[in-house]
Every structure is written in structure tokens, then in C-alpha cells.
PDB file of C-alpha atoms in Angstrom:
ATOM      1  CA  MET A   1       8.465  43.883   9.099  1.00  0.00           C
ATOM      2  CA  ALA A   2       5.898  42.346   6.909  1.00  0.00           C
ATOM      3  CA  GLU A   3       7.902  39.472   7.000  1.00  0.00           C
ATOM      4  CA  ASP A   4       8.204  38.385  10.679  1.00  0.00           C
ATOM      5  CA  ILE A   5       5.001  38.941  10.997  1.00  0.00           C
ATOM      6  CA  LYS A   6       4.354  36.054   8.278  1.00  0.00           C
ATOM      7  CA  LYS A   7       6.986  34.087  10.190  1.00  0.00           C
ATOM      8  CA  TYR A   8       5.422  34.664  13.711  1.00  0.00           C
ATOM      9  CA  ILE A   9       1.812  33.740  11.922  1.00  0.00           C
ATOM     10  CA  LYS A  10       2.964  30.898  10.761  1.00  0.00           C
ATOM     11  CA  SER A  11       4.574  29.845  13.816  1.00  0.00           C
ATOM     12  CA  CYS A  12       0.283  29.985  15.632  1.00  0.00           C
ATOM     13  CA  ASP A  13       0.785  26.414  17.739  1.00  0.00           C
ATOM     14  CA  SER A  14      -2.818  25.572  17.401  1.00  0.00           C
ATOM     15  CA  CYS A  15      -3.228  27.725  14.107  1.00  0.00           C
ATOM     16  CA  GLN A  16      -1.003  24.586  13.339  1.00  0.00           C
ATOM     17  CA  ARG A  17      -3.277  21.721  14.375  1.00  0.00           C
ATOM     18  CA  THR A  18      -6.232  22.861  12.704  1.00  0.00           C
ATOM     19  CA  LYS A  19      -5.263  23.597   9.755  1.00  0.00           C
ATOM     20  CA  ASP A  20      -5.040  21.724   7.143  1.00  0.00           C
ATOM     21  CA  GLU A  21      -1.937  23.425   4.601  1.00  0.00           C
ATOM     22  CA  PHE A  22      -2.495  25.934   1.991  1.00  0.00           C
ATOM     23  CA  HIS A  23      -0.197  23.557  -0.827  1.00  0.00           C
ATOM     24  CA  PRO A  24       0.057  19.952   0.617  1.00  0.00           C
ATOM     25  CA  LYS A  25       2.696  18.278   0.293  1.00  0.00           C
ATOM     26  CA  HIS A  26       2.760  15.461  -2.623  1.00  0.00           C
ATOM     27  CA  GLU A  27       5.329  13.416  -3.058  1.00  0.00           C
ATOM     28  CA  GLU A  28       5.851  11.588  -6.466  1.00  0.00           C
ATOM     29  CA  LEU A  29       4.923   7.684  -6.825  1.00  0.00           C
ATOM     30  CA  TYR A  30       7.245   4.888  -6.100  1.00  0.00           C
ATOM     31  CA  PRO A  31       6.117   1.496  -7.717  1.00  0.00           C
ATOM     32  CA  ILE A  32       6.270  -1.615  -6.707  1.00  0.00           C
ATOM     33  CA  LYS A  33       9.525  -3.453  -7.536  1.00  0.00           C
ATOM     34  CA  LYS A  34       8.135  -5.421 -10.616  1.00  0.00           C
ATOM     35  CA  PRO A  35       7.007  -9.096 -10.747  1.00  0.00           C
ATOM     36  CA  ASN A  36       8.836 -11.028 -13.696  1.00  0.00           C
ATOM     37  CA  PHE A  37       6.947 -14.674 -13.120  1.00  0.00           C
ATOM     38  CA  PRO A  38       3.681 -15.614 -12.066  1.00  0.00           C
ATOM     39  CA  PHE A  39       3.132 -15.718  -7.134  1.00  0.00           C
ATOM     40  CA  GLN A  40       6.377 -13.934  -6.967  1.00  0.00           C
ATOM     41  CA  HIS A  41       4.478 -11.452  -4.910  1.00  0.00           C
ATOM     42  CA  LEU A  42       1.209 -11.380  -3.847  1.00  0.00           C
ATOM     43  CA  HIS A  43      -0.613  -8.956  -1.668  1.00  0.00           C
ATOM     44  CA  VAL A  44      -3.447  -9.657   1.089  1.00  0.00           C
ATOM     45  CA  ASP A  45      -6.036  -7.571   2.480  1.00  0.00           C
ATOM     46  CA  ILE A  46      -9.157  -8.303   4.565  1.00  0.00           C
ATOM     47  CA  ILE A  47     -12.668  -7.213   3.913  1.00  0.00           C
ATOM     48  CA  GLY A  48     -15.305  -7.004   5.945  1.00  0.00           C
ATOM     49  CA  PRO A  49     -16.929  -7.055   8.600  1.00  0.00           C
ATOM     50  CA  ILE A  50     -19.620  -7.308   6.285  1.00  0.00           C
ATOM     51  CA  VAL A  51     -23.089  -8.838   6.608  1.00  0.00           C
ATOM     52  CA  THR A  52     -22.862 -12.407   7.873  1.00  0.00           C
ATOM     53  CA  SER A  53     -22.944 -15.167   5.520  1.00  0.00           C
ATOM     54  CA  ASN A  54     -25.334 -18.512   5.985  1.00  0.00           C
ATOM     55  CA  ARG A  55     -21.809 -20.356   7.088  1.00  0.00           C
ATOM     56  CA  GLY A  56     -21.111 -17.950   9.712  1.00  0.00           C
ATOM     57  CA  SER A  57     -18.663 -15.748   7.227  1.00  0.00           C
ATOM     58  CA  LYS A  58     -17.743 -12.316   8.180  1.00  0.00           C
ATOM     59  CA  TYR A  59     -14.805 -11.804   6.395  1.00  0.00           C
ATOM     60  CA  ILE A  60     -13.181 -11.772   3.377  1.00  0.00           C
ATOM     61  CA  LEU A  61      -9.451 -12.767   3.121  1.00  0.00           C
ATOM     62  CA  SER A  62      -8.248 -11.331  -0.915  1.00  0.00           C
ATOM     63  CA  ILE A  63      -4.926 -12.491  -2.378  1.00  0.00           C
ATOM     64  CA  ILE A  64      -3.525 -11.257  -5.355  1.00  0.00           C
ATOM     65  CA  ASP A  65      -1.092 -11.859  -8.023  1.00  0.00           C
ATOM     66  CA  SER A  66       0.842  -8.611  -8.988  1.00  0.00           C
ATOM     67  CA  PHE A  67       1.742 -10.817 -12.333  1.00  0.00           C
ATOM     68  CA  SER A  68      -1.251 -12.193 -13.618  1.00  0.00           C
ATOM     69  CA  LYS A  69      -3.759  -9.809 -10.972  1.00  0.00           C
ATOM     70  CA  TYR A  70      -5.585 -13.926 -10.593  1.00  0.00           C
ATOM     71  CA  LEU A  71      -7.158 -13.354  -7.213  1.00  0.00           C
ATOM     72  CA  ILE A  72      -7.788 -15.667  -4.676  1.00  0.00           C
ATOM     73  CA  CYS A  73     -11.154 -14.488  -2.430  1.00  0.00           C
ATOM     74  CA  TRP A  74     -11.988 -17.089   0.776  1.00  0.00           C
ATOM     75  CA  PRO A  75     -14.040 -16.375   3.014  1.00  0.00           C
ATOM     76  CA  LEU A  76     -13.705 -16.435   6.883  1.00  0.00           C
ATOM     77  CA  LYS A  77     -15.680 -16.266  10.394  1.00  0.00           C
ATOM     78  CA  ASP A  78     -12.488 -14.058  11.893  1.00  0.00           C
ATOM     79  CA  GLN A  79      -9.410 -12.974  10.906  1.00  0.00           C
ATOM     80  CA  THR A  80      -6.990 -14.358  13.124  1.00  0.00           C
ATOM     81  CA  ALA A  81      -3.093 -14.992  12.472  1.00  0.00           C
ATOM     82  CA  PRO A  82      -3.892 -18.695  12.776  1.00  0.00           C
ATOM     83  CA  VAL A  83      -6.997 -18.478   9.784  1.00  0.00           C
ATOM     84  CA  ILE A  84      -5.287 -17.245   7.601  1.00  0.00           C
ATOM     85  CA  MET A  85      -2.265 -18.312   7.888  1.00  0.00           C
ATOM     86  CA  ARG A  86      -3.372 -21.903   7.081  1.00  0.00           C
ATOM     87  CA  ILE A  87      -5.797 -20.031   4.470  1.00  0.00           C
ATOM     88  CA  ILE A  88      -2.509 -18.522   2.444  1.00  0.00           C
ATOM     89  CA  VAL A  89      -0.245 -22.996   3.643  1.00  0.00           C
ATOM     90  CA  ASP A  90      -3.421 -24.364   2.081  1.00  0.00           C
ATOM     91  CA  HIS A  91      -4.774 -23.431  -0.745  1.00  0.00           C
ATOM     92  CA  VAL A  92      -1.221 -20.244  -1.673  1.00  0.00           C
ATOM     93  CA  ILE A  93       1.722 -22.191  -1.224  1.00  0.00           C
ATOM     94  CA  THR A  94       0.541 -26.263  -1.578  1.00  0.00           C
ATOM     95  CA  LYS A  95      -1.406 -24.877  -4.651  1.00  0.00           C
ATOM     96  CA  PHE A  96       1.131 -22.459  -6.529  1.00  0.00           C
ATOM     97  CA  GLY A  97       4.239 -22.582  -4.714  1.00  0.00           C
ATOM     98  CA  THR A  98       5.921 -20.586  -2.501  1.00  0.00           C
ATOM     99  CA  PRO A  99       6.076 -16.120  -3.309  1.00  0.00           C
ATOM    100  CA  LYS A 100       9.488 -14.142  -2.799  1.00  0.00           C
ATOM    101  CA  TYR A 101       6.430 -11.551  -1.542  1.00  0.00           C
ATOM    102  CA  ILE A 102       4.223 -10.767   0.375  1.00  0.00           C
ATOM    103  CA  THR A 103       2.543  -7.281   0.540  1.00  0.00           C
ATOM    104  CA  SER A 104       0.135  -6.729   3.795  1.00  0.00           C
ATOM    105  CA  ASP A 105      -0.980  -3.651   5.500  1.00  0.00           C
ATOM    106  CA  GLN A 106       0.455  -3.678   9.808  1.00  0.00           C
ATOM    107  CA  GLY A 107      -2.861  -5.368  11.029  1.00  0.00           C
ATOM    108  CA  ARG A 108      -1.889  -7.552  14.106  1.00  0.00           C
ATOM    109  CA  ASN A 109      -2.930 -10.781  11.861  1.00  0.00           C
ATOM    110  CA  PHE A 110       0.018  -9.609   9.881  1.00  0.00           C
ATOM    111  CA  THR A 111       2.945  -9.078  11.647  1.00  0.00           C
ATOM    112  CA  SER A 112       2.001 -11.516  14.765  1.00  0.00           C
ATOM    113  CA  GLN A 113       5.151 -14.237  15.546  1.00  0.00           C
ATOM    114  CA  ILE A 114       3.074 -17.546  13.435  1.00  0.00           C
ATOM    115  CA  MET A 115       3.359 -14.583  10.092  1.00  0.00           C
ATOM    116  CA  LYS A 116       7.009 -13.083  10.843  1.00  0.00           C
ATOM    117  CA  ASP A 117       7.905 -17.916  12.137  1.00  0.00           C
ATOM    118  CA  ILE A 118       5.759 -18.793   8.685  1.00  0.00           C
ATOM    119  CA  SER A 119       8.259 -16.317   6.422  1.00  0.00           C
ATOM    120  CA  ARG A 120      11.129 -17.498   7.826  1.00  0.00           C
ATOM    121  CA  ILE A 121       9.923 -21.553   7.335  1.00  0.00           C
ATOM    122  CA  PHE A 122       8.566 -21.269   3.692  1.00  0.00           C
ATOM    123  CA  GLY A 123      11.342 -18.168   3.025  1.00  0.00           C
ATOM    124  CA  PHE A 124       9.551 -15.246   2.071  1.00  0.00           C
ATOM    125  CA  GLU A 125       9.889 -11.439   3.059  1.00  0.00           C
ATOM    126  CA  GLN A 126       6.605  -9.422   4.291  1.00  0.00           C
ATOM    127  CA  ILE A 127       6.897  -6.061   2.960  1.00  0.00           C
ATOM    128  CA  PHE A 128       4.671  -3.262   5.211  1.00  0.00           C
ATOM    129  CA  THR A 129       2.604  -0.647   4.306  1.00  0.00           C
ATOM    130  CA  VAL A 130       2.409   2.013   6.075  1.00  0.00           C
ATOM    131  CA  SER A 131      -1.038   2.438   8.372  1.00  0.00           C
ATOM    132  CA  TYR A 132      -3.468   4.443   6.912  1.00  0.00           C
ATOM    133  CA  TYR A 133      -2.508   4.678   3.459  1.00  0.00           C
ATOM    134  CA  GLN A 134      -4.380   1.967   0.839  1.00  0.00           C
ATOM    135  CA  SER A 135      -2.025   3.646  -2.418  1.00  0.00           C
ATOM    136  CA  ALA A 136       0.479   1.826  -1.096  1.00  0.00           C
ATOM    137  CA  ASN A 137      -1.169  -1.627  -1.381  1.00  0.00           C
ATOM    138  CA  GLY A 138      -3.001  -0.397  -4.868  1.00  0.00           C
ATOM    139  CA  GLN A 139      -3.395  -4.290  -6.405  1.00  0.00           C
ATOM    140  CA  VAL A 140      -5.162  -5.723  -4.111  1.00  0.00           C
ATOM    141  CA  GLU A 141      -6.615  -3.030  -2.332  1.00  0.00           C
ATOM    142  CA  ARG A 142      -8.874  -2.166  -6.270  1.00  0.00           C
ATOM    143  CA  ALA A 143      -9.566  -5.385  -5.983  1.00  0.00           C
ATOM    144  CA  ASN A 144     -11.034  -5.011  -3.000  1.00  0.00           C
ATOM    145  CA  ARG A 145     -13.580  -2.100  -4.148  1.00  0.00           C
ATOM    146  CA  ILE A 146     -14.291  -4.198  -6.590  1.00  0.00           C
ATOM    147  CA  ILE A 147     -14.963  -7.462  -4.933  1.00  0.00           C
ATOM    148  CA  LYS A 148     -17.181  -4.908  -2.328  1.00  0.00           C
ATOM    149  CA  SER A 149     -19.123  -3.112  -5.424  1.00  0.00           C
ATOM    150  CA  ILE A 150     -20.366  -6.739  -6.460  1.00  0.00           C
ATOM    151  CA  LEU A 151     -20.968  -7.390  -3.341  1.00  0.00           C
ATOM    152  CA  ALA A 152     -23.461  -4.581  -3.263  1.00  0.00           C
ATOM    153  CA  ASN A 153     -25.024  -4.662  -6.304  1.00  0.00           C
ATOM    154  CA  TYR A 154     -25.133  -8.335  -7.578  1.00  0.00           C
ATOM    155  CA  VAL A 155     -23.194  -6.992 -10.259  1.00  0.00           C
ATOM    156  CA  ASP A 156     -20.603  -8.947 -12.248  1.00  0.00           C
ATOM    157  CA  ARG A 157     -17.914  -6.586 -13.276  1.00  0.00           C
ATOM    158  CA  GLU A 158     -15.461  -8.155 -16.369  1.00  0.00           C
ATOM    159  CA  GLY A 159     -12.288  -5.638 -16.985  1.00  0.00           C
ATOM    160  CA  LYS A 160     -10.661  -5.746 -20.250  1.00  0.00           C
ATOM    161  CA  TYR A 161      -7.477  -7.768 -20.708  1.00  0.00           C
ATOM    162  CA  LYS A 162      -5.117  -8.138 -23.655  1.00  0.00           C
ATOM    163  CA  ILE A 163      -4.205 -11.499 -22.559  1.00  0.00           C
ATOM    164  CA  ILE A 164      -6.548 -14.023 -20.387  1.00  0.00           C
ATOM    165  CA  THR A 165      -5.323 -14.272 -16.714  1.00  0.00           C
ATOM    166  CA  LEU A 166      -5.813 -17.665 -16.431  1.00  0.00           C
ATOM    167  CA  PHE A 167      -3.667 -18.414 -19.558  1.00  0.00           C
ATOM    168  CA  ILE A 168      -0.754 -16.414 -18.194  1.00  0.00           C
ATOM    169  CA  LEU A 169      -0.921 -18.101 -14.438  1.00  0.00           C
ATOM    170  CA  PHE A 170      -1.153 -21.743 -16.194  1.00  0.00           C
ATOM    171  CA  GLY A 171      -0.165 -21.481 -19.815  1.00  0.00           C
ATOM    172  CA  ARG A 172      -3.510 -22.628 -21.406  1.00  0.00           C
ATOM    173  CA  GLU A 173      -7.086 -21.598 -21.574  1.00  0.00           C
ATOM    174  CA  MET A 174      -9.816 -22.709 -19.815  1.00  0.00           C
ATOM    175  CA  GLU A 175     -11.569 -25.227 -21.140  1.00  0.00           C
ATOM    176  CA  LEU A 176     -15.111 -24.694 -20.204  1.00  0.00           C
ATOM    177  CA  PRO A 177     -18.144 -28.021 -20.449  1.00  0.00           C
ATOM    178  CA  ILE A 178     -20.266 -25.588 -23.302  1.00  0.00           C
ATOM    179  CA  ASP A 179     -16.374 -25.714 -25.566  1.00  0.00           C
ATOM    180  CA  ILE A 180     -16.581 -29.778 -25.290  1.00  0.00           C
ATOM    181  CA  VAL A 181     -20.905 -29.965 -26.338  1.00  0.00           C
ATOM    182  CA  MET A 182     -20.430 -27.536 -28.608  1.00  0.00           C
ATOM    183  CA  ASN A 183     -16.605 -29.386 -30.307  1.00  0.00           C
ATOM    184  CA  LEU A 184     -15.465 -25.378 -30.080  1.00  0.00           C
ATOM    185  CA  LYS A 185     -12.656 -25.721 -29.764  1.00  0.00           C
ATOM    186  CA  PRO A 186     -10.077 -27.591 -31.922  1.00  0.00           C
ATOM    187  CA  LYS A 187      -7.790 -30.353 -30.676  1.00  0.00           C
ATOM    188  CA  GLU A 188      -3.975 -31.449 -30.557  1.00  0.00           C
ATOM    189  CA  SER A 189      -2.891 -33.012 -34.310  1.00  0.00           C
ATOM    190  CA  GLY A 190      -2.206 -36.694 -32.993  1.00  0.00           C
ATOM    191  CA  GLU A 191       1.757 -36.201 -34.072  1.00  0.00           C
ATOM    192  CA  GLU A 192       1.801 -32.989 -30.836  1.00  0.00           C
ATOM    193  CA  GLU A 193      -0.706 -35.572 -28.809  1.00  0.00           C
ATOM    194  CA  ASN A 194       2.248 -38.319 -29.218  1.00  0.00           C
ATOM    195  CA  ASN A 195       4.977 -36.236 -28.903  1.00  0.00           C
ATOM    196  CA  ASN A 196       5.219 -35.318 -25.791  1.00  0.00           C
ATOM    197  CA  THR A 197       9.037 -33.460 -25.757  1.00  0.00           C
ATOM    198  CA  LEU A 198       7.935 -31.858 -28.923  1.00  0.00           C
ATOM    199  CA  PHE A 199       4.255 -30.186 -26.599  1.00  0.00           C
ATOM    200  CA  TYR A 200       6.595 -29.714 -23.454  1.00  0.00           C
ATOM    201  CA  GLU A 201       9.111 -27.470 -25.940  1.00  0.00           C
ATOM    202  CA  ASN A 202       6.166 -24.984 -27.569  1.00  0.00           C
ATOM    203  CA  LEU A 203       4.222 -24.970 -24.603  1.00  0.00           C
ATOM    204  CA  LYS A 204       7.234 -23.554 -22.882  1.00  0.00           C
ATOM    205  CA  ASN A 205       7.702 -20.654 -25.769  1.00  0.00           C
ATOM    206  CA  LYS A 206       4.429 -20.231 -25.181  1.00  0.00           C
ATOM    207  CA  VAL A 207       4.380 -19.524 -21.323  1.00  0.00           C
ATOM    208  CA  GLN A 208       8.114 -17.665 -22.154  1.00  0.00           C
ATOM    209  CA  ASN A 209       6.137 -15.698 -24.657  1.00  0.00           C
ATOM    210  CA  ILE A 210       3.688 -14.373 -22.839  1.00  0.00           C
ATOM    211  CA  TRP A 211       5.414 -13.472 -19.240  1.00  0.00           C
ATOM    212  CA  SER A 212       7.992 -11.483 -21.656  1.00  0.00           C
ATOM    213  CA  LYS A 213       4.769  -9.629 -22.654  1.00  0.00           C
ATOM    214  CA  THR A 214       3.266  -9.830 -19.359  1.00  0.00           C
ATOM    215  CA  VAL A 215       6.512  -7.960 -17.756  1.00  0.00           C
ATOM    216  CA  ILE A 216       6.181  -5.732 -20.535  1.00  0.00           C
ATOM    217  CA  ASN A 217       2.477  -4.016 -20.271  1.00  0.00           C
ATOM    218  CA  ILE A 218       3.702  -3.930 -16.346  1.00  0.00           C
ATOM    219  CA  GLU A 219       6.470  -1.421 -17.112  1.00  0.00           C
ATOM    220  CA  LYS A 220       4.136   0.454 -19.161  1.00  0.00           C
ATOM    221  CA  ALA A 221       1.184   0.940 -16.391  1.00  0.00           C
ATOM    222  CA  GLN A 222       3.817   1.425 -14.720  1.00  0.00           C
ATOM    223  CA  GLU A 223       5.539   4.389 -16.168  1.00  0.00           C
ATOM    224  CA  LYS A 224       1.423   5.614 -17.374  1.00  0.00           C
ATOM    225  CA  GLN A 225       0.928   5.639 -13.525  1.00  0.00           C
ATOM    226  CA  LYS A 226       3.420   7.569 -12.704  1.00  0.00           C
ATOM    227  CA  GLN A 227       3.103  10.403 -15.352  1.00  0.00           C
ATOM    228  CA  ASN A 228       0.371  10.480 -14.113  1.00  0.00           C
ATOM    229  CA  TYR A 229      -0.091  10.670 -10.284  1.00  0.00           C
ATOM    230  CA  ASP A 230       3.036  13.156 -11.337  1.00  0.00           C
ATOM    231  CA  LYS A 231       2.147  15.704 -12.857  1.00  0.00           C
ATOM    232  CA  ASN A 232       1.033  17.305  -9.322  1.00  0.00           C
ATOM    233  CA  ILE A 233       3.331  16.814  -7.089  1.00  0.00           C
ATOM    234  CA  ASN A 234       4.556  19.041  -4.200  1.00  0.00           C
ATOM    235  CA  PRO A 235       7.330  17.037  -3.379  1.00  0.00           C
ATOM    236  CA  SER A 236       9.070  18.430   1.334  1.00  0.00           C
ATOM    237  CA  ASP A 237      11.669  18.912   1.395  1.00  0.00           C
ATOM    238  CA  TYR A 238      12.439  17.061   5.039  1.00  0.00           C
ATOM    239  CA  LYS A 239      15.514  17.010   6.645  1.00  0.00           C
ATOM    240  CA  VAL A 240      16.761  14.677   9.490  1.00  0.00           C
ATOM    241  CA  GLY A 241      16.206  16.110  12.603  1.00  0.00           C
ATOM    242  CA  ASP A 242      13.171  18.486  11.500  1.00  0.00           C
ATOM    243  CA  LEU A 243      10.048  18.607  13.861  1.00  0.00           C
ATOM    244  CA  VAL A 244       6.973  17.544  11.797  1.00  0.00           C
ATOM    245  CA  LEU A 245       3.106  17.935  12.026  1.00  0.00           C
ATOM    246  CA  LYS A 246       1.259  14.081  11.783  1.00  0.00           C
ATOM    247  CA  LYS A 247      -2.000  14.109  10.406  1.00  0.00           C
ATOM    248  CA  VAL A 248      -4.376  12.003  12.576  1.00  0.00           C
ATOM    249  CA  GLU A 249      -5.658   9.353  11.075  1.00  0.00           C
ATOM    250  CA  VAL A 250      -8.850   8.751  13.772  1.00  0.00           C
ATOM    251  CA  PRO A 251     -10.562  12.658  14.943  1.00  0.00           C
ATOM    252  CA  LEU A 252     -12.102  12.564  18.056  1.00  0.00           C
ATOM    253  CA  HIS A 253     -15.020  14.371  17.148  1.00  0.00           C
ATOM    254  CA  LYS A 254     -15.649  16.726  14.298  1.00  0.00           C
ATOM    255  CA  PHE A 255     -14.096  20.000  15.503  1.00  0.00           C
ATOM    256  CA  SER A 256     -10.709  17.803  16.788  1.00  0.00           C
ATOM    257  CA  LYS A 257      -7.002  18.791  16.420  1.00  0.00           C
ATOM    258  CA  LYS A 258      -6.138  17.904  12.335  1.00  0.00           C
ATOM    259  CA  PHE A 259      -2.461  17.193  13.421  1.00  0.00           C
ATOM    260  CA  GLU A 260      -0.292  16.029  16.030  1.00  0.00           C
ATOM    261  CA  GLY A 261       3.055  16.501  17.146  1.00  0.00           C
ATOM    262  CA  PRO A 262       6.036  17.456  17.094  1.00  0.00           C
ATOM    263  CA  PHE A 263       7.356  14.742  15.720  1.00  0.00           C
ATOM    264  CA  GLU A 264      10.727  14.043  15.494  1.00  0.00           C
ATOM    265  CA  ILE A 265      12.208  12.511  12.363  1.00  0.00           C
ATOM    266  CA  ILE A 266      14.702  10.160  12.645  1.00  0.00           C
ATOM    267  CA  SER A 267      15.134   9.037   8.641  1.00  0.00           C
ATOM    268  CA  LEU A 268      13.610   9.521   5.474  1.00  0.00           C
ATOM    269  CA  ASN A 269      13.048   7.006   3.134  1.00  0.00           C
ATOM    270  CA  LYS A 270      10.736   8.514  -0.305  1.00  0.00           C
ATOM    271  CA  PRO A 271       8.179   8.047  -0.014  1.00  0.00           C
ATOM    272  CA  ASN A 272       8.059   7.193   3.730  1.00  0.00           C
ATOM    273  CA  VAL A 273      10.085   8.805   7.184  1.00  0.00           C
ATOM    274  CA  VAL A 274      10.416   7.762  10.080  1.00  0.00           C
ATOM    275  CA  ILE A 275       9.522   9.320  12.522  1.00  0.00           C
ATOM    276  CA  LYS A 276       9.487   9.061  16.748  1.00  0.00           C
ATOM    277  CA  VAL A 277       6.552   9.107  18.826  1.00  0.00           C
ATOM    278  CA  ASP A 278       6.066   9.325  22.053  1.00  0.00           C
ATOM    279  CA  GLU A 279       9.789   6.909  22.213  1.00  0.00           C
ATOM    280  CA  LYS A 280       7.935   4.963  20.209  1.00  0.00           C
ATOM    281  CA  ILE A 281       9.675   4.623  16.816  1.00  0.00           C
ATOM    282  CA  ILE A 282       6.488   4.429  13.486  1.00  0.00           C
ATOM    283  CA  GLU A 283       6.872   4.889   9.946  1.00  0.00           C
ATOM    284  CA  THR A 284       4.772   6.998   8.056  1.00  0.00           C
ATOM    285  CA  HIS A 285       4.031   9.126   4.130  1.00  0.00           C
ATOM    286  CA  LEU A 286       5.937  11.664   3.891  1.00  0.00           C
ATOM    287  CA  ASP A 287       2.450  13.064   2.665  1.00  0.00           C
ATOM    288  CA  LYS A 288       0.768  13.052   6.231  1.00  0.00           C
ATOM    289  CA  LEU A 289       3.450  15.500   7.610  1.00  0.00           C
ATOM    290  CA  LYS A 290       4.154  19.003   7.621  1.00  0.00           C
ATOM    291  CA  LEU A 291       6.486  21.073   8.870  1.00  0.00           C
ATOM    292  CA  PHE A 292       6.578  22.527  12.487  1.00  0.00           C
ATOM    293  CA  ASN A 293       7.318  25.652  12.901  1.00  0.00           C
ATOM    294  CA  ASN A 294       8.406  26.042  16.349  1.00  0.00           C
ATOM    295  CA  LYS A 295       8.445  29.723  17.441  1.00  0.00           C
ATOM    296  CA  SER A 296      11.400  29.593  20.111  1.00  0.00           C
ATOM    297  CA  SER A 297      13.291  28.871  16.664  1.00  0.00           C
ATOM    298  CA  LEU A 298      12.359  31.725  15.383  1.00  0.00           C
ATOM    299  CA  GLU A 299      15.032  34.954  13.845  1.00  0.00           C
ATOM    300  CA  LEU A 300      13.300  38.047  13.714  1.00  0.00           C
ATOM    301  CA  ARG A 301      14.599  41.664  13.036  1.00  0.00           C
ATOM    302  CA  GLU A 302      15.213  44.481  15.386  1.00  0.00           C
ATOM    303  CA  ASN A 303      17.191  47.317  14.037  1.00  0.00           C
ATOM    304  CA  ASN A 304      17.960  45.618  11.144  1.00  0.00           C
ATOM    305  CA  LYS A 305      19.589  42.359  12.579  1.00  0.00           C
ATOM    306  CA  LYS A 306      18.439  38.840  13.993  1.00  0.00           C
ATOM    307  CA  ILE A 307      17.525  38.551  17.301  1.00  0.00           C
ATOM    308  CA  LYS A 308      15.901  34.934  18.318  1.00  0.00           C
ATOM    309  CA  TYR A 309      12.150  35.751  19.275  1.00  0.00           C
ATOM    310  CA  LYS A 310      11.494  35.199  22.981  1.00  0.00           C
ATOM    311  CA  ASP A 311       7.459  34.772  23.935  1.00  0.00           C
ATOM    312  CA  LYS A 312       6.929  36.607  27.384  1.00  0.00           C
ATOM    313  CA  ASN A 313       4.207  34.386  28.236  1.00  0.00           C
ATOM    314  CA  VAL A 314       7.395  31.547  28.697  1.00  0.00           C
ATOM    315  CA  GLU A 315       9.828  34.256  30.430  1.00  0.00           C
ATOM    316  CA  SER A 316       6.635  35.450  33.163  1.00  0.00           C
ATOM    317  CA  GLU A 317       6.412  31.512  34.125  1.00  0.00           C
ATOM    318  CA  GLU A 318      10.184  31.555  34.874  1.00  0.00           C
ATOM    319  CA  SER A 319      10.266  33.950  36.885  1.00  0.00           C
ATOM    320  CA  GLU A 320       7.367  33.648  38.878  1.00  0.00           C
ATOM    321  CA  ARG A 321       8.878  30.001  39.468  1.00  0.00           C
ATOM    322  CA  GLU A 322      12.377  32.355  40.601  1.00  0.00           C
TER     323      GLU A 322
END
């Protein structure tokens, strides 16, 4: 009896849509594929709208290289696909080469036909994060938080890096005007300056050494992040065909339903899942779902025998129609 009561309460349709789970599902961390060289994998995002500048810019296009963490920020007057593509082609691809992957959210400016055409022409693959899940594109989202903080407080923030980003990218340290005036940096020897082959070999070895160390550092960082993230996981056990409720990202008002559905799971590719919503197929994160307890599939006990639950309200409606 007690077990049947629990099942019945859990199957309350209104309760399931308005209440959060007591122990919500929390999937383990799936790190992004690690890059092996600069500008192999880019993460892009739009900041804004913000306060309009004197030149009319009210958006910022932020692009970060996941290998070197080299960050490019470009002011935009609008965030249309042609404007974004022109910046990527003119100020990234022509200067640093064509990336293999570009990760972005599913905004129309990134999923547009012009973006598909550019990716086909230059041969890079687009990777889209699920909607309303910022940590899926954490590389650039973290940079965005710093940019917003600087803009808000007018304060520079300097990160602590063991290896300078510019050296990882270009194989040399930046020579500043103060270095020239104060003669702070030693000059290369005359023999090395005149011997292009030796200089090239030394530079090549130096860059390869730095890149190898960078790959190791990225692997260590990803492993540490996964260990910390996975301490409190509560993985789901959904199966294809299950009915689930999906979290409402933008509630209409304070007392509106927190979950919508139910929706059927079409396929699983952890940590993401594909569900069917109003004849449309969408991809979302497993953490945004909870299992739908359907009254019509309840199995209760009567005289120590399992029976299917029958909703009296449904039965009365059917008899009235007859």
C-alpha cells in the first residue's frame, strides 16, 4: 500500500511540472577533444548588447584559441552572420590559418547558410553547443566573464601563466619599446643571426618543446577539472523511448511551470540527448531533463496482484462520449 501511494504521488502531472527534483540528475564531465597546435580549435561567442561606444559598436565578437588561450575581441555594430564571417575570414583565417573546428552556440548568426558555406569552402567543422547551457562552451564563456568584468570596473586583470601565450603562438616573446630603450633583452649572437638554418632549427625545436608542454598542461587541467566536477555526480539512466520532462529555460512568470513535456527520447549521446518536441527533433543536455512518471503506466497492487491503474476521470469522460 505504502509503495503504491508513493508511485501515485510521483505521477501527479501538475507536481512534476512545477517542482524540482529532490536529487536532480548531474551528469559527469565530458572534456572537449584536446587540441594539438595553435588555432586548430576555436571557440566563438557574442557579448552584448552593451553600452554603445562612440563609434556605434554595441556587441563584441570574442574568439579564443583552445590551445594557446589567445583571445581576439572585435567590436561590432551588429551581430549578423555576414559581419561575423567577415571578421573570422579577414582577421583570423588570413592571419593564423584555417581552423579544423569552430565551436559556437546555436544562434542564427552561427547556424545560417552563409556560415555553412564558409565552413564548406575553408574546410572546417562546426560544433554547436546545446541551447541555454553555457558550460558547454566554457572556453569562451570564461573569457567573456573577464571581459565583462573589465568593462564594468575599468580594471585590468592579469592571469597567471607559466608560459606566455604569445610565445606559444608565435615561438618568440614580444619585444616591447621599453626593452629596446633599456636594452633589456639580449641580442642573438652574430653567428646565429647569419646562420638561417641553425636559427630555424633552434626555433623549431623550441616551439615543438613548448607545444608538447602545452598539450601535457591541457591534459592535466582537463583531468583535474573532471575530478572536481565529478565529485557530486548523479548520472541518469534514461533509455531510448523514455518519456521525460524538459526544464523551461525562460518562464513566462514567477509561478509558471518549471518543466514542459512529456517528450520522447529519440537517441542518447552523453551528456546530450535528442528528444522529439512538437514533431521537431532537438538536442539538449541530460541535466535539463527528469523522468516523466505516467499515471497510465502505473502498476498497483490489489489482493497481492499487479493491476494497471485506471484514471476514473478518464473513464467517466469516455462513458459520457459513448
